[in-house]
Amino acid sequence: MLRQILSKLPRKSSKTDSAESARPESPSTQQISNGSSAGSGKSSNGPKRTSSVVFPASVVAGIEPLVPFKDVPSAEKMNLFVSKVSLCCVTFDFSDSSKNTLEKDVKRQTLLELVDFVAAGSMKFSEPAILAMCRMCAVNLFRVFPPNYRSNSSGIGENDDNDDPMFDPAWPHLQIVYDLLLRFINSTCLDAKVAKKYIDHSFILRLLDLFDTEDPRERECLKAILHRVYGKFMVHRPFIRKSLSNIFYRFVFETEKHNGIAELLEIFGSIISGFAMPLKEEHKIFLWRVLIPLHKPKSVGVYFQQLSYCVVQFIEKEPRLASMVIKGILKYWPITNSQKEVMFLGELEEILEAISMVEFQKVMVPLFWRIGCCINSLHFQVAERALFLWNNDQIVNLIAHNRPVILPIIFPALEKNALDHWNQGVLNLTLNVRKMFSEMDDALFLACLDQFREDEERQSVLAEQRKEAWQRLEQAASLKPVSRNTAVLVTPLATSIAC
């Protein structure tokens, strides 16, 4: 029985070798190889075989991949490059550091050699070399993150600072692959017209999927690579913008969970700075349907700096968009989240610094009504941040030119703070703003003060009338006999609970 089993082993090994050597010849088999390599790394025994078996069909016969580039003539260097890249298509399981240590080290040294060769830029890349390079990057980088990898996603909320990100154990190896891909795309020896056939829409989509990794180091590498792809392959620019929009749509309106929103917004910020004037309708739609709704998620604090930069970039490109942006921010204003209110007030200050007088007058009534509510906030940081707006000379100038409209809106909030706000810092800032308005237009200030006192008296009279009406109702109810189905009016004293 044992002899029969042993007699079958050579034939089984030869079948495995022939299947592996023919695997990359077709796109479908290559996709299967990608999936298996990302999942379990079962091909870890590959490097133990001879190099002629390990290499895909794209390897030139007779070229030994472990030979240094300096030891081959220039005519054979590109063939050696393809052989070395194909050698790196073999994947390993990095979760167990004790397995395949020798093979992993050989692959690492080969990748470092490739990085140096690409950085040297000594010769133009052939089409087989571009194909082999894209295939190797796909095998090593493109993978599906398991569900537990996203369980502590930063999309849950900005307060989840105690949840440490999960790092891929293969990162020291992946970092070299990312560095190689970045240098390859950035190389002057790469012909974009040829490379666009392999760095295509499918490749870009898989690249964008990787932004959901929890490892910030990987997201930084992806950000640099995607930026270079956008700059080098002009034919792919509309597709990249559309794909980014789809990721933002899914995040805002479906999941509210994604780890790479900040990096994607940072990329889009550099894209916005290159927009030609006047702005296309497509770009204005992106502002209204993507950037403004991105203020809504609870995790906005994670990417707020990049979001605010994108919004301000749009306004600097076309100042007429300022009023539309302010209306959108007021639409998504956080009523019960004080931290978000402070951030929104900071963004409003940046917008008001760039707004024109005409656009400001379109939104000043709802804007300062909301600022008045912030001034009266019991959270001292919100009230302070709202009052700090008067430290900005540009905003003060806008307010001074429109004080007949703004002061009557803001004056009740200032007076209520001056009378009974609990925080001394907020009280001092409020008194400074009142003094500023008084010096700006004393007659208008006194008129608003008289109007405020009249309104307060009117409110006091109405409150007294309501109190007397309830007393009459209580007295009438106490005189009426109680029957079985008659409602009983209970006095406040009867329901009060001692604290």
Short mmCIF file of C-alpha atoms in Angstrom, two decimals:
data_model
loop_
_atom_site.label_atom_id
_atom_site.label_comp_id
_atom_site.label_asym_id
_atom_site.label_seq_id
_atom_site.Cartn_x
_atom_site.Cartn_y
_atom_site.Cartn_z
CA MET A 1 0.00 0.00 0.00
CA LEU A 2 2.83 2.39 0.90
CA ARG A 3 4.62 1.58 -2.35
CA GLN A 4 1.49 2.49 -4.31
CA ILE A 5 1.24 5.88 -2.59
CA LEU A 6 4.93 6.66 -3.13
CA SER A 7 4.68 5.69 -6.79
CA LYS A 8 2.05 8.38 -7.32
CA LEU A 9 4.01 11.27 -5.76
CA PRO A 10 6.24 12.21 -8.74
CA ARG A 11 3.31 12.29 -11.12
CA LYS A 12 1.33 14.52 -8.72
CA SER A 13 4.28 16.91 -8.35
CA SER A 14 4.74 17.22 -12.10
CA LYS A 15 1.08 18.06 -12.58
CA THR A 16 1.29 20.73 -9.94
CA ASP A 17 4.38 22.21 -11.54
CA SER A 18 2.92 22.29 -15.02
CA ALA A 19 -0.34 23.80 -13.79
CA GLU A 20 1.49 26.48 -11.88
CA SER A 21 3.74 27.37 -14.79
CA ALA A 22 0.74 27.79 -17.09
CA ARG A 23 -1.47 29.62 -14.60
CA PRO A 24 -0.78 33.27 -15.56
CA GLU A 25 -1.37 32.63 -19.27
CA SER A 26 -5.08 33.45 -19.03
CA PRO A 27 -6.82 36.29 -17.17
CA SER A 28 -9.33 33.97 -15.53
CA THR A 29 -6.69 31.75 -13.98
CA GLN A 30 -4.82 34.84 -12.83
CA GLN A 31 -7.90 36.02 -10.92
CA ILE A 32 -8.12 32.67 -9.18
CA SER A 33 -4.47 33.00 -8.21
CA ASN A 34 -5.13 36.47 -6.77
CA GLY A 35 -7.96 35.23 -4.62
CA SER A 36 -6.04 32.28 -3.22
CA SER A 37 -2.96 34.34 -2.49
CA ALA A 38 -4.99 36.94 -0.60
CA GLY A 39 -6.80 34.35 1.44
CA SER A 40 -4.49 31.67 2.75
CA GLY A 41 -1.18 31.88 0.94
CA LYS A 42 -1.20 28.21 0.00
CA SER A 43 1.41 28.71 -2.67
CA SER A 44 4.10 29.13 -0.03
CA ASN A 45 5.89 25.97 -1.23
CA GLY A 46 6.55 27.56 -4.63
CA PRO A 47 10.01 28.99 -4.03
CA LYS A 48 11.33 25.57 -3.01
CA ARG A 49 11.08 24.38 -6.61
CA THR A 50 13.43 25.33 -9.41
CA SER A 51 13.09 28.78 -10.90
CA SER A 52 11.98 27.45 -14.32
CA VAL A 53 8.90 25.98 -12.69
CA VAL A 54 8.08 28.93 -10.42
CA PHE A 55 8.09 31.57 -13.14
CA PRO A 56 4.95 32.29 -15.15
CA ALA A 57 4.86 31.87 -18.89
CA SER A 58 5.91 35.50 -19.40
CA VAL A 59 9.43 34.68 -18.15
CA VAL A 60 12.00 34.45 -20.91
CA ALA A 61 13.55 31.00 -21.07
CA GLY A 62 17.13 30.77 -19.88
CA ILE A 63 17.06 33.90 -17.69
CA GLU A 64 17.88 33.13 -14.06
CA PRO A 65 16.04 35.66 -11.82
CA LEU A 66 18.53 35.52 -8.94
CA VAL A 67 21.30 36.96 -11.11
CA PRO A 68 22.02 40.65 -10.27
CA PHE A 69 21.23 43.25 -12.93
CA LYS A 70 24.86 44.29 -13.09
CA ASP A 71 25.91 40.79 -14.23
CA VAL A 72 23.83 40.73 -17.43
CA PRO A 73 24.24 42.79 -20.62
CA SER A 74 21.91 45.71 -21.26
CA ALA A 75 20.02 43.80 -23.95
CA GLU A 76 18.98 41.18 -21.37
CA LYS A 77 18.15 43.50 -18.45
CA MET A 78 14.49 43.93 -19.38
CA ASN A 79 14.10 40.14 -19.68
CA LEU A 80 15.73 39.77 -16.27
CA PHE A 81 13.33 42.43 -14.91
CA VAL A 82 10.35 40.39 -16.12
CA SER A 83 11.81 37.23 -14.55
CA LYS A 84 12.39 38.91 -11.19
CA VAL A 85 8.92 40.47 -11.20
CA SER A 86 7.39 37.08 -11.99
CA LEU A 87 9.33 35.48 -9.15
CA CYS A 88 7.66 37.97 -6.79
CA CYS A 89 4.21 36.75 -7.82
CA VAL A 90 4.58 33.92 -5.30
CA THR A 91 2.83 34.79 -2.04
CA PHE A 92 3.40 33.63 1.53
CA ASP A 93 1.57 33.50 4.85
CA PHE A 94 3.08 36.29 6.98
CA SER A 95 0.92 35.54 10.01
CA ASP A 96 3.41 32.82 10.94
CA SER A 97 6.92 34.28 11.00
CA SER A 98 8.53 30.84 11.31
CA LYS A 99 7.27 29.56 7.95
CA ASN A 100 9.20 29.95 4.67
CA THR A 101 11.74 32.34 6.18
CA LEU A 102 14.36 31.67 3.49
CA GLU A 103 11.88 32.09 0.64
CA LYS A 104 10.50 35.29 2.14
CA ASP A 105 14.00 36.73 2.41
CA VAL A 106 14.76 35.84 -1.23
CA LYS A 107 11.58 37.56 -2.35
CA ARG A 108 12.34 40.62 -0.21
CA GLN A 109 15.82 40.96 -1.66
CA THR A 110 14.41 40.59 -5.17
CA LEU A 111 11.85 43.34 -4.54
CA LEU A 112 14.57 45.66 -3.25
CA GLU A 113 16.59 44.96 -6.37
CA LEU A 114 13.57 45.86 -8.51
CA VAL A 115 13.10 49.10 -6.59
CA ASP A 116 16.70 50.13 -7.27
CA PHE A 117 16.39 49.18 -10.96
CA VAL A 118 13.19 51.20 -11.44
CA ALA A 119 14.62 54.18 -9.54
CA ALA A 120 17.70 54.18 -11.78
CA GLY A 121 15.53 54.70 -14.89
CA SER A 122 18.15 53.23 -17.17
CA MET A 123 15.87 51.89 -19.94
CA LYS A 124 12.29 52.13 -21.21
CA PHE A 125 9.85 49.50 -19.95
CA SER A 126 8.55 47.09 -22.57
CA GLU A 127 4.92 46.02 -22.76
CA PRO A 128 5.62 42.53 -21.29
CA ALA A 129 7.41 44.25 -18.40
CA ILE A 130 4.43 46.52 -17.75
CA LEU A 131 2.07 43.55 -17.87
CA ALA A 132 4.25 41.53 -15.48
CA MET A 133 4.56 44.49 -13.09
CA CYS A 134 0.79 45.11 -12.94
CA ARG A 135 0.16 41.40 -12.44
CA MET A 136 2.66 41.16 -9.61
CA CYS A 137 1.17 44.19 -7.83
CA ALA A 138 -2.33 42.74 -8.21
CA VAL A 139 -1.27 39.40 -6.72
CA ASN A 140 0.49 40.96 -3.72
CA LEU A 141 -1.65 44.00 -2.92
CA PHE A 142 -5.25 43.36 -3.94
CA ARG A 143 -7.03 41.49 -1.19
CA VAL A 144 -10.38 41.48 0.58
CA PHE A 145 -10.30 42.53 4.21
CA PRO A 146 -12.03 40.02 6.52
CA PRO A 147 -15.05 41.26 8.53
CA ASN A 148 -13.19 41.35 11.85
CA TYR A 149 -10.61 43.60 10.20
CA ARG A 150 -13.28 46.33 9.94
CA SER A 151 -14.95 45.72 13.31
CA ASN A 152 -13.23 48.70 14.94
CA SER A 153 -13.76 51.00 11.96
CA SER A 154 -13.15 54.70 12.57
CA GLY A 155 -16.52 55.34 10.94
CA ILE A 156 -18.28 54.44 14.20
CA GLY A 157 -17.54 57.79 15.77
CA GLU A 158 -14.88 60.32 16.51
CA ASN A 159 -14.80 59.40 20.21
CA ASP A 160 -13.53 55.86 19.63
CA ASP A 161 -9.91 56.85 20.24
CA ASN A 162 -9.20 53.81 22.39
CA ASP A 163 -9.62 51.40 19.49
CA ASP A 164 -6.16 50.80 18.07
CA PRO A 165 -5.99 50.06 14.34
CA MET A 166 -5.18 46.52 13.26
CA PHE A 167 -1.90 46.25 11.33
CA ASP A 168 -1.30 43.72 8.60
CA PRO A 169 1.59 41.40 9.61
CA ALA A 170 2.74 41.45 5.98
CA TRP A 171 3.30 45.23 6.03
CA PRO A 172 7.14 45.16 5.85
CA HIS A 173 6.72 43.16 2.63
CA LEU A 174 3.76 45.19 1.31
CA GLN A 175 5.61 48.46 1.88
CA ILE A 176 8.31 47.45 -0.60
CA VAL A 177 5.67 46.50 -3.18
CA TYR A 178 3.95 49.87 -2.73
CA ASP A 179 7.27 51.68 -3.05
CA LEU A 180 8.03 49.73 -6.22
CA LEU A 181 4.62 50.54 -7.72
CA LEU A 182 4.96 54.24 -6.87
CA ARG A 183 8.41 54.48 -8.46
CA PHE A 184 7.20 52.50 -11.47
CA ILE A 185 4.23 54.83 -12.14
CA ASN A 186 6.36 57.90 -11.49
CA SER A 187 9.17 56.73 -13.76
CA THR A 188 9.89 58.65 -16.95
CA CYS A 189 10.67 55.30 -18.59
CA LEU A 190 7.00 54.28 -18.38
CA ASP A 191 4.93 55.03 -21.49
CA ALA A 192 1.47 56.10 -20.29
CA LYS A 193 -0.11 55.20 -23.63
CA VAL A 194 0.99 51.58 -23.25
CA ALA A 195 0.51 51.35 -19.47
CA LYS A 196 -3.10 52.57 -19.58
CA LYS A 197 -4.10 49.20 -21.08
CA TYR A 198 -3.01 47.45 -17.88
CA ILE A 199 -3.54 50.18 -15.28
CA ASP A 200 -7.17 50.25 -16.33
CA HIS A 201 -10.52 50.88 -14.65
CA SER A 202 -10.51 47.49 -12.95
CA PHE A 203 -7.01 48.09 -11.55
CA ILE A 204 -8.02 51.52 -10.23
CA LEU A 205 -11.18 50.20 -8.57
CA ARG A 206 -9.22 47.49 -6.77
CA LEU A 207 -6.74 50.17 -5.69
CA LEU A 208 -9.56 52.32 -4.30
CA ASP A 209 -10.96 49.35 -2.36
CA LEU A 210 -7.70 49.16 -0.43
CA PHE A 211 -8.33 52.60 1.12
CA ASP A 212 -10.63 50.89 3.62
CA THR A 213 -7.62 49.36 5.37
CA GLU A 214 -7.16 50.23 9.03
CA ASP A 215 -3.41 50.62 8.60
CA PRO A 216 -2.69 54.38 8.18
CA ARG A 217 0.72 53.59 6.65
CA GLU A 218 -0.91 51.69 3.82
CA ARG A 219 -3.43 54.49 3.23
CA GLU A 220 -0.57 56.99 2.94
CA CYS A 221 1.10 54.83 0.28
CA LEU A 222 -2.19 54.44 -1.59
CA LYS A 223 -2.77 58.20 -1.46
CA ALA A 224 0.59 58.89 -3.11
CA ILE A 225 0.04 56.21 -5.79
CA LEU A 226 -3.50 57.33 -6.67
CA HIS A 227 -2.32 60.93 -6.92
CA ARG A 228 0.39 59.88 -9.41
CA VAL A 229 -2.08 57.77 -11.40
CA TYR A 230 -4.45 60.74 -11.66
CA GLY A 231 -1.63 62.98 -12.83
CA LYS A 232 -0.11 60.58 -15.35
CA PHE A 233 -3.16 58.96 -16.94
CA MET A 234 -5.38 61.82 -18.05
CA VAL A 235 -7.75 59.41 -19.79
CA HIS A 236 -8.66 57.91 -16.40
CA ARG A 237 -9.37 61.20 -14.61
CA PRO A 238 -13.18 61.30 -15.12
CA PHE A 239 -13.44 57.67 -14.01
CA ILE A 240 -11.38 58.31 -10.86
CA ARG A 241 -13.56 61.30 -9.90
CA LYS A 242 -16.71 59.26 -10.46
CA SER A 243 -15.38 56.34 -8.43
CA LEU A 244 -14.44 58.65 -5.56
CA SER A 245 -17.95 60.12 -5.63
CA ASN A 246 -19.45 56.63 -5.41
CA ILE A 247 -17.35 55.85 -2.33
CA PHE A 248 -18.50 59.07 -0.66
CA TYR A 249 -22.15 58.39 -1.58
CA ARG A 250 -21.97 54.91 -0.05
CA PHE A 251 -20.36 56.30 3.09
CA VAL A 252 -22.84 59.15 3.63
CA PHE A 253 -26.12 57.50 2.65
CA GLU A 254 -25.53 53.82 3.47
CA THR A 255 -22.75 52.66 5.78
CA GLU A 256 -21.13 55.68 7.50
CA LYS A 257 -18.14 53.34 7.91
CA HIS A 258 -14.93 53.78 5.95
CA ASN A 259 -11.35 54.17 7.10
CA GLY A 260 -9.98 56.17 4.17
CA ILE A 261 -12.33 59.14 3.80
CA ALA A 262 -9.71 61.62 5.05
CA GLU A 263 -7.10 60.40 2.55
CA LEU A 264 -9.59 60.37 -0.34
CA LEU A 265 -10.66 63.94 0.50
CA GLU A 266 -7.03 64.99 0.62
CA ILE A 267 -6.55 63.61 -2.89
CA PHE A 268 -9.67 65.40 -4.07
CA GLY A 269 -8.43 68.64 -2.53
CA SER A 270 -5.41 68.57 -4.84
CA ILE A 271 -7.70 67.69 -7.75
CA ILE A 272 -9.93 70.71 -7.02
CA SER A 273 -6.93 73.04 -7.07
CA GLY A 274 -6.35 72.01 -10.69
CA PHE A 275 -9.91 72.64 -11.90
CA ALA A 276 -10.17 75.07 -14.81
CA MET A 277 -12.37 78.13 -14.61
CA PRO A 278 -15.28 78.44 -14.95
CA LEU A 279 -16.17 75.30 -13.00
CA LYS A 280 -18.00 72.56 -14.83
CA GLU A 281 -21.49 71.61 -13.72
CA GLU A 282 -20.13 68.18 -12.74
CA HIS A 283 -17.86 69.79 -10.15
CA LYS A 284 -20.64 71.95 -8.68
CA ILE A 285 -22.84 68.87 -8.35
CA PHE A 286 -20.01 67.14 -6.48
CA LEU A 287 -19.85 70.07 -4.05
CA TRP A 288 -23.58 70.05 -3.35
CA ARG A 289 -24.25 66.29 -3.38
CA VAL A 290 -21.03 64.98 -1.84
CA LEU A 291 -19.03 67.55 0.13
CA ILE A 292 -21.97 69.26 1.85
CA PRO A 293 -23.65 65.97 2.96
CA LEU A 294 -20.28 64.79 4.29
CA HIS A 295 -20.90 67.21 7.19
CA LYS A 296 -23.69 64.92 8.41
CA PRO A 297 -22.00 61.68 9.70
CA LYS A 298 -21.09 61.44 13.37
CA SER A 299 -17.48 60.66 12.47
CA VAL A 300 -16.99 63.97 10.63
CA GLY A 301 -14.25 64.90 13.09
CA VAL A 302 -11.97 62.23 11.60
CA TYR A 303 -11.86 63.95 8.19
CA PHE A 304 -13.16 67.46 8.93
CA GLN A 305 -9.87 69.23 8.22
CA GLN A 306 -9.65 67.74 4.71
CA LEU A 307 -13.37 68.36 4.10
CA SER A 308 -13.11 72.01 5.10
CA TYR A 309 -10.09 72.43 2.83
CA CYS A 310 -12.03 71.05 -0.16
CA VAL A 311 -14.98 73.36 0.52
CA VAL A 312 -12.78 76.45 0.83
CA GLN A 313 -10.98 75.45 -2.39
CA PHE A 314 -14.29 75.51 -4.25
CA ILE A 315 -15.16 78.95 -2.86
CA GLU A 316 -11.76 80.36 -3.81
CA LYS A 317 -12.28 79.01 -7.32
CA GLU A 318 -15.80 80.46 -7.61
CA PRO A 319 -16.84 82.88 -4.81
CA ARG A 320 -20.49 82.77 -5.91
CA LEU A 321 -20.73 79.28 -4.35
CA ALA A 322 -20.24 80.67 -0.82
CA SER A 323 -23.92 81.33 -0.12
CA MET A 324 -24.87 77.85 -1.34
CA VAL A 325 -22.24 76.28 0.91
CA ILE A 326 -23.41 78.22 3.98
CA LYS A 327 -27.03 77.17 3.35
CA GLY A 328 -25.86 73.55 3.15
CA ILE A 329 -23.88 73.80 6.39
CA LEU A 330 -26.87 75.33 8.18
CA LYS A 331 -29.01 72.46 6.85
CA TYR A 332 -26.77 69.89 8.54
CA TRP A 333 -26.05 71.95 11.65
CA PRO A 334 -25.51 69.70 14.72
CA ILE A 335 -28.07 70.74 17.32
CA THR A 336 -26.98 68.38 20.11
CA ASN A 337 -23.30 67.78 19.33
CA SER A 338 -21.16 70.54 20.83
CA GLN A 339 -17.87 69.31 19.35
CA LYS A 340 -19.30 69.41 15.84
CA GLU A 341 -20.74 72.87 16.48
CA VAL A 342 -17.27 74.18 17.35
CA MET A 343 -15.87 72.67 14.13
CA PHE A 344 -18.70 74.09 12.03
CA LEU A 345 -18.14 77.57 13.47
CA GLY A 346 -14.47 77.33 12.53
CA GLU A 347 -15.39 76.38 8.97
CA LEU A 348 -17.88 79.24 8.77
CA GLU A 349 -15.13 81.67 9.75
CA GLU A 350 -12.94 80.42 6.87
CA ILE A 351 -15.83 80.80 4.43
CA LEU A 352 -16.73 84.28 5.68
CA GLU A 353 -13.15 85.38 5.13
CA ALA A 354 -13.51 84.61 1.42
CA ILE A 355 -17.17 85.59 0.86
CA SER A 356 -18.23 88.63 -1.14
CA MET A 357 -20.67 91.22 0.17
CA VAL A 358 -23.42 90.19 -2.26
CA GLU A 359 -23.22 86.51 -1.28
CA PHE A 360 -23.04 87.41 2.40
CA GLN A 361 -26.26 89.41 2.24
CA LYS A 362 -28.08 86.39 0.78
CA VAL A 363 -27.52 84.29 3.91
CA MET A 364 -26.86 86.74 6.75
CA VAL A 365 -30.32 86.41 8.35
CA PRO A 366 -30.38 82.60 8.86
CA LEU A 367 -26.63 82.60 9.50
CA PHE A 368 -26.71 85.06 12.39
CA TRP A 369 -29.84 83.54 13.81
CA ARG A 370 -27.85 80.31 14.16
CA ILE A 371 -24.83 82.19 15.53
CA GLY A 372 -27.12 83.79 18.10
CA CYS A 373 -28.23 80.34 19.25
CA CYS A 374 -24.57 79.35 19.59
CA ILE A 375 -23.85 82.47 21.66
CA ASN A 376 -26.57 81.38 24.11
CA SER A 377 -25.24 77.81 24.27
CA LEU A 378 -24.68 76.48 27.79
CA HIS A 379 -21.55 74.73 26.48
CA PHE A 380 -18.92 77.41 27.03
CA GLN A 381 -16.69 76.27 24.12
CA VAL A 382 -19.54 76.73 21.64
CA ALA A 383 -20.39 80.17 23.01
CA GLU A 384 -16.72 81.22 23.03
CA ARG A 385 -16.13 80.02 19.47
CA ALA A 386 -19.17 81.97 18.24
CA LEU A 387 -18.03 85.14 20.00
CA PHE A 388 -14.50 84.74 18.62
CA LEU A 389 -15.93 85.55 15.18
CA TRP A 390 -15.82 89.22 16.21
CA ASN A 391 -12.02 88.97 16.45
CA ASN A 392 -11.84 88.61 12.66
CA ASP A 393 -11.53 91.99 10.93
CA GLN A 394 -13.09 90.73 7.69
CA ILE A 395 -16.19 89.43 9.51
CA VAL A 396 -16.48 92.62 11.57
CA ASN A 397 -16.37 94.62 8.35
CA LEU A 398 -19.22 92.52 6.88
CA ILE A 399 -21.24 92.96 10.07
CA ALA A 400 -20.61 96.72 10.21
CA HIS A 401 -21.92 97.25 6.68
CA ASN A 402 -25.07 95.24 7.48
CA ARG A 403 -25.57 96.15 11.15
CA PRO A 404 -29.22 97.37 10.75
CA VAL A 405 -30.15 93.78 9.88
CA ILE A 406 -27.67 91.80 11.99
CA LEU A 407 -27.77 93.66 15.33
CA PRO A 408 -31.53 93.20 15.94
CA ILE A 409 -31.03 89.44 15.34
CA ILE A 410 -27.99 89.04 17.55
CA PHE A 411 -28.84 91.56 20.31
CA PRO A 412 -31.22 89.35 22.41
CA ALA A 413 -28.55 86.63 22.60
CA LEU A 414 -25.94 89.14 23.75
CA GLU A 415 -28.22 90.61 26.41
CA LYS A 416 -29.22 87.21 27.80
CA ASN A 417 -25.55 86.23 28.07
CA ALA A 418 -24.64 89.51 29.74
CA LEU A 419 -27.40 89.03 32.32
CA ASP A 420 -26.94 85.44 33.47
CA HIS A 421 -24.37 83.30 31.63
CA TRP A 422 -22.56 81.00 34.06
CA ASN A 423 -19.08 81.15 32.44
CA GLN A 424 -16.97 84.19 33.21
CA GLY A 425 -14.96 83.94 29.97
CA VAL A 426 -18.13 83.91 27.87
CA LEU A 427 -19.48 86.82 29.92
CA ASN A 428 -16.38 88.93 29.26
CA LEU A 429 -16.44 88.18 25.52
CA THR A 430 -20.14 89.08 25.39
CA LEU A 431 -19.52 92.43 27.06
CA ASN A 432 -16.72 93.16 24.57
CA VAL A 433 -19.02 92.45 21.61
CA ARG A 434 -21.77 94.65 23.13
CA LYS A 435 -19.24 97.44 23.54
CA MET A 436 -18.12 97.00 19.92
CA PHE A 437 -21.70 97.35 18.67
CA SER A 438 -22.27 100.36 20.91
CA GLU A 439 -19.22 102.12 19.50
CA MET A 440 -20.16 101.09 15.98
CA ASP A 441 -23.68 102.64 16.07
CA ASP A 442 -24.85 103.93 19.45
CA ALA A 443 -28.29 105.00 18.23
CA LEU A 444 -29.02 101.58 16.74
CA PHE A 445 -27.68 99.91 19.89
CA LEU A 446 -30.00 101.91 22.14
CA ALA A 447 -32.96 101.23 19.84
CA CYS A 448 -32.26 97.48 20.01
CA LEU A 449 -31.92 97.74 23.80
CA ASP A 450 -35.33 99.46 24.09
CA GLN A 451 -36.88 96.86 21.80
CA PHE A 452 -35.35 94.04 23.86
CA ARG A 453 -36.79 95.48 27.10
CA GLU A 454 -40.22 95.85 25.50
CA ASP A 455 -40.10 92.25 24.30
CA GLU A 456 -39.05 91.06 27.75
CA GLU A 457 -41.95 92.96 29.37
CA ARG A 458 -44.36 91.51 26.82
CA GLN A 459 -43.06 88.00 27.52
CA SER A 460 -43.45 88.59 31.26
CA VAL A 461 -47.07 89.71 30.79
CA LEU A 462 -47.82 86.64 28.65
CA ALA A 463 -46.20 84.36 31.23
CA GLU A 464 -48.29 85.93 34.00
CA GLN A 465 -51.47 85.52 31.94
CA ARG A 466 -50.70 81.83 31.37
CA LYS A 467 -50.11 81.35 35.07
CA GLU A 468 -53.42 83.01 35.97
CA ALA A 469 -55.27 80.90 33.38
CA TRP A 470 -53.88 77.69 34.90
CA GLN A 471 -54.86 78.86 38.36
CA ARG A 472 -58.45 79.48 37.23
CA LEU A 473 -58.56 76.03 35.65
CA GLU A 474 -57.27 74.43 38.84
CA GLN A 475 -59.83 76.29 40.94
CA ALA A 476 -62.69 75.33 38.62
CA ALA A 477 -61.58 71.70 38.64
CA SER A 478 -61.38 71.61 42.44
CA LEU A 479 -65.02 72.76 42.76
CA LYS A 480 -66.39 70.15 40.36
CA PRO A 481 -67.36 66.83 41.97
CA VAL A 482 -65.33 63.88 40.80
CA SER A 483 -67.29 61.13 39.04
CA ARG A 484 -66.13 57.76 37.79
CA ASN A 485 -65.03 58.79 34.25
CA THR A 486 -64.07 62.43 34.91
CA ALA A 487 -60.48 63.52 34.45
CA VAL A 488 -58.85 65.03 37.54
CA LEU A 489 -56.65 68.10 37.26
CA VAL A 490 -53.60 67.55 39.46
CA THR A 491 -51.84 70.64 40.83
CA PRO A 492 -48.08 71.02 40.37
CA LEU A 493 -47.59 70.86 44.15
CA ALA A 494 -49.16 67.42 44.28
CA THR A 495 -46.73 66.03 41.73
CA SER A 496 -43.56 67.74 42.89
CA ILE A 497 -40.75 65.49 44.09
CA ALA A 498 -38.20 66.68 46.61
CA CYS A 499 -34.63 66.46 45.31
#
